């Protein structure tokens, strides 16, 4: 969807290095979410934000932090990447349209070696 | 908390109808969704239904909700090979709360 973009699309990084993934929206939505998708686990919520500088933890937040200094940007940081964080990461926004359903970004495939 | 369950696989012949089933545990879930994910892509919202509705039809898609049994289904009429994808059922209690996803049903359409 053109209203939300994620960068980078692919990344390979080494164990122990910090990594930041970016989610950018042009819809001016208040709510933004970071999920990870893994085989056998489906989609699991990492962190979410309900406004600038307002964030909260999801079910798998250990090892991750987030920041939201502007409405349009929601950053996910892996403080010290581990192999268990190899995954596909999706950002989502939620607005009034479409029954308040999520609009997802195209995802970031992260490999930690 | 909310838990959403789906069967993992479904195989149908092209032209037949597909029915994907889902159950959820939280009777407070008000917003119910079906998403589609094609290989290498993000999730795309297909359709949604509110808990005060029993049925919703959108072209080839029909959503049925049995609130008493907490059961949601997605019927795809005249299934095509392009419908091959993973379909996720999802539920949310409010318009701003997090959405809980099922594990996804992989639909294979046999030509």
Short mmCIF file of N, CA, C and O in Angstrom, two decimals, chain A residues 4-8 19-25 31-35 46-56 61 63-79 89-93 108:
data_model
loop_
_atom_site.label_atom_id
_atom_site.label_comp_id
_atom_site.label_asym_id
_atom_site.label_seq_id
_atom_site.Cartn_x
_atom_site.Cartn_y
_atom_site.Cartn_z
N UNK A 4 2.20 3.38 3.32
CA UNK A 4 3.13 2.89 4.33
C UNK A 4 4.29 2.20 3.65
O UNK A 4 4.11 1.39 2.76
N UNK A 5 5.48 2.57 4.04
CA UNK A 5 6.68 1.97 3.46
C UNK A 5 7.63 1.54 4.57
O UNK A 5 7.71 2.20 5.63
N UNK A 6 8.34 0.46 4.31
CA UNK A 6 9.33 -0.05 5.25
C UNK A 6 10.69 -0.05 4.60
O UNK A 6 10.81 -0.34 3.39
N UNK A 7 11.72 0.23 5.39
CA UNK A 7 13.08 0.15 4.88
C UNK A 7 14.01 -0.35 5.97
O UNK A 7 13.78 -0.09 7.16
N UNK A 8 15.03 -1.12 5.58
CA UNK A 8 15.23 -1.66 4.23
C UNK A 8 14.28 -2.81 3.95
O UNK A 8 13.58 -3.27 4.84
N UNK A 19 20.59 -2.97 15.01
CA UNK A 19 19.91 -2.83 13.72
C UNK A 19 18.66 -1.98 13.93
O UNK A 19 17.94 -2.18 14.92
N UNK A 20 18.40 -1.07 13.03
CA UNK A 20 17.18 -0.26 13.09
C UNK A 20 16.39 -0.42 11.81
O UNK A 20 16.93 -0.26 10.71
N UNK A 21 15.12 -0.74 11.98
CA UNK A 21 14.18 -0.83 10.87
C UNK A 21 13.25 0.37 10.93
O UNK A 21 12.84 0.78 12.02
N UNK A 22 12.90 0.86 9.75
CA UNK A 22 12.10 2.08 9.70
C UNK A 22 10.75 1.80 9.06
O UNK A 22 10.63 1.08 8.06
N UNK A 23 9.72 2.40 9.64
CA UNK A 23 8.38 2.37 9.07
C UNK A 23 7.93 3.81 8.90
O UNK A 23 7.98 4.60 9.84
N UNK A 24 7.49 4.13 7.69
CA UNK A 24 7.07 5.49 7.38
C UNK A 24 5.67 5.47 6.80
O UNK A 24 5.37 4.70 5.89
N UNK A 25 4.79 6.34 7.32
CA UNK A 25 3.42 6.41 6.81
C UNK A 25 3.08 7.83 6.37
O UNK A 25 3.62 8.80 6.90
N UNK A 31 -2.17 5.22 15.26
CA UNK A 31 -1.72 3.91 15.74
C UNK A 31 -0.80 3.22 14.74
O UNK A 31 -1.13 3.10 13.56
N UNK A 32 0.35 2.76 15.25
CA UNK A 32 1.31 2.03 14.43
C UNK A 32 1.80 0.82 15.22
O UNK A 32 1.88 0.87 16.45
N UNK A 33 2.16 -0.25 14.49
CA UNK A 33 2.46 -1.53 15.12
C UNK A 33 3.65 -2.18 14.41
O UNK A 33 3.81 -2.06 13.20
N UNK A 34 4.44 -2.91 15.20
CA UNK A 34 5.49 -3.77 14.64
C UNK A 34 5.19 -5.23 14.99
O UNK A 34 4.97 -5.56 16.17
N UNK A 35 5.17 -6.08 13.95
CA UNK A 35 4.97 -7.51 14.12
C UNK A 35 6.18 -8.24 13.53
O UNK A 35 6.84 -7.73 12.63
N UNK A 46 5.28 -7.05 18.49
CA UNK A 46 6.52 -6.71 19.19
C UNK A 46 6.29 -5.45 20.06
O UNK A 46 6.49 -5.46 21.27
N UNK A 47 5.93 -4.37 19.41
CA UNK A 47 5.65 -3.10 20.08
C UNK A 47 4.58 -2.37 19.27
O UNK A 47 4.40 -2.64 18.09
N UNK A 48 3.93 -1.43 19.92
CA UNK A 48 3.00 -0.58 19.20
C UNK A 48 3.05 0.83 19.74
O UNK A 48 3.61 1.08 20.83
N UNK A 49 2.48 1.74 18.97
CA UNK A 49 2.49 3.15 19.36
C UNK A 49 1.10 3.73 19.17
O UNK A 49 0.43 3.46 18.17
N UNK A 50 0.68 4.54 20.13
CA UNK A 50 -0.63 5.19 20.03
C UNK A 50 -0.49 6.70 19.93
O UNK A 50 -1.45 7.44 20.20
N UNK A 51 0.69 7.16 19.61
CA UNK A 51 0.92 8.56 19.38
C UNK A 51 2.40 8.88 19.50
O UNK A 51 3.20 8.01 19.87
N UNK A 52 2.75 10.14 19.18
CA UNK A 52 4.14 10.54 19.27
C UNK A 52 4.63 10.35 20.70
O UNK A 52 3.99 10.81 21.66
N UNK A 53 5.73 9.63 20.81
CA UNK A 53 6.39 9.33 22.09
C UNK A 53 5.56 8.43 23.00
O UNK A 53 5.93 8.22 24.17
N UNK A 54 4.46 7.89 22.50
CA UNK A 54 3.63 6.97 23.28
C UNK A 54 3.73 5.59 22.67
O UNK A 54 3.21 5.33 21.58
N UNK A 55 4.42 4.69 23.41
CA UNK A 55 4.59 3.34 22.91
C UNK A 55 4.33 2.33 24.02
O UNK A 55 4.35 2.69 25.21
N UNK A 56 4.11 1.08 23.61
CA UNK A 56 3.88 0.05 24.61
C UNK A 56 4.38 -1.28 24.07
O UNK A 56 4.57 -1.44 22.86
N UNK A 61 8.48 -8.54 23.11
CA UNK A 61 9.24 -7.28 23.08
C UNK A 61 10.69 -7.40 23.55
O UNK A 61 11.48 -6.49 23.32
N UNK A 63 14.45 -7.67 23.78
CA UNK A 63 15.51 -7.51 22.78
C UNK A 63 15.21 -6.44 21.76
O UNK A 63 16.03 -6.18 20.87
N UNK A 64 14.02 -5.83 21.85
CA UNK A 64 13.61 -4.80 20.90
C UNK A 64 13.25 -3.51 21.64
O UNK A 64 12.74 -3.54 22.74
N UNK A 65 13.51 -2.39 20.97
CA UNK A 65 13.02 -1.12 21.46
C UNK A 65 12.46 -0.35 20.28
O UNK A 65 12.75 -0.67 19.12
N UNK A 66 11.62 0.65 20.57
CA UNK A 66 11.00 1.44 19.51
C UNK A 66 11.08 2.90 19.87
O UNK A 66 11.27 3.27 21.02
N UNK A 67 10.92 3.71 18.84
CA UNK A 67 10.81 5.16 19.07
C UNK A 67 9.88 5.75 18.03
O UNK A 67 9.81 5.30 16.89
N UNK A 68 9.18 6.80 18.48
CA UNK A 68 8.28 7.51 17.58
C UNK A 68 8.36 8.99 17.93
O UNK A 68 7.65 9.46 18.83
N UNK A 69 9.21 9.68 17.22
CA UNK A 69 9.40 11.12 17.47
C UNK A 69 8.54 11.97 16.55
O UNK A 69 8.35 13.16 16.80
N UNK A 70 8.01 11.36 15.49
CA UNK A 70 7.10 12.05 14.58
C UNK A 70 5.94 11.11 14.25
O UNK A 70 6.11 9.89 14.27
N UNK A 71 4.80 11.65 13.94
CA UNK A 71 3.63 10.83 13.62
C UNK A 71 3.93 9.85 12.50
O UNK A 71 3.49 8.71 12.53
N UNK A 72 4.70 10.27 11.51
CA UNK A 72 4.88 9.46 10.32
C UNK A 72 5.93 8.36 10.44
O UNK A 72 5.97 7.47 9.61
N UNK A 73 6.78 8.39 11.46
CA UNK A 73 7.88 7.43 11.54
C UNK A 73 7.83 6.62 12.83
O UNK A 73 7.70 7.18 13.93
N UNK A 74 8.00 5.31 12.66
CA UNK A 74 8.02 4.40 13.81
C UNK A 74 9.23 3.49 13.60
O UNK A 74 9.28 2.74 12.63
N UNK A 75 10.22 3.60 14.48
CA UNK A 75 11.47 2.88 14.32
C UNK A 75 11.53 1.70 15.28
O UNK A 75 11.17 1.81 16.46
N UNK A 76 12.00 0.59 14.77
CA UNK A 76 12.22 -0.62 15.57
C UNK A 76 13.72 -0.89 15.63
O UNK A 76 14.36 -1.00 14.58
N UNK A 77 14.26 -1.00 16.85
CA UNK A 77 15.69 -1.25 17.01
C UNK A 77 15.94 -2.56 17.73
O UNK A 77 15.32 -2.83 18.77
N UNK A 78 16.81 -3.35 17.14
CA UNK A 78 17.32 -4.55 17.79
C UNK A 78 18.63 -4.11 18.43
O UNK A 78 19.59 -3.77 17.73
N UNK A 79 18.67 -4.09 19.73
CA UNK A 79 19.81 -3.50 20.43
C UNK A 79 21.10 -4.26 20.13
O UNK A 79 22.15 -3.68 19.93
N UNK A 89 9.81 -8.82 9.35
CA UNK A 89 9.20 -7.81 10.21
C UNK A 89 8.21 -6.98 9.40
O UNK A 89 8.54 -6.47 8.33
N UNK A 90 7.01 -6.85 9.95
CA UNK A 90 5.98 -6.06 9.31
C UNK A 90 5.56 -4.91 10.20
O UNK A 90 5.36 -5.07 11.40
N UNK A 91 5.41 -3.78 9.57
CA UNK A 91 4.83 -2.62 10.22
C UNK A 91 3.38 -2.49 9.75
O UNK A 91 3.06 -2.85 8.61
N UNK A 92 2.52 -1.99 10.62
CA UNK A 92 1.13 -1.78 10.24
C UNK A 92 0.62 -0.48 10.83
O UNK A 92 1.09 -0.02 11.87
N UNK A 93 -0.34 0.11 10.14
CA UNK A 93 -1.02 1.30 10.63
C UNK A 93 -2.50 0.99 10.70
O UNK A 93 -3.00 0.10 10.01
N UNK A 108 10.21 -6.32 6.07
CA UNK A 108 11.67 -6.33 6.02
C UNK A 108 12.14 -7.73 6.39
O UNK A 108 11.79 -8.24 7.45
#
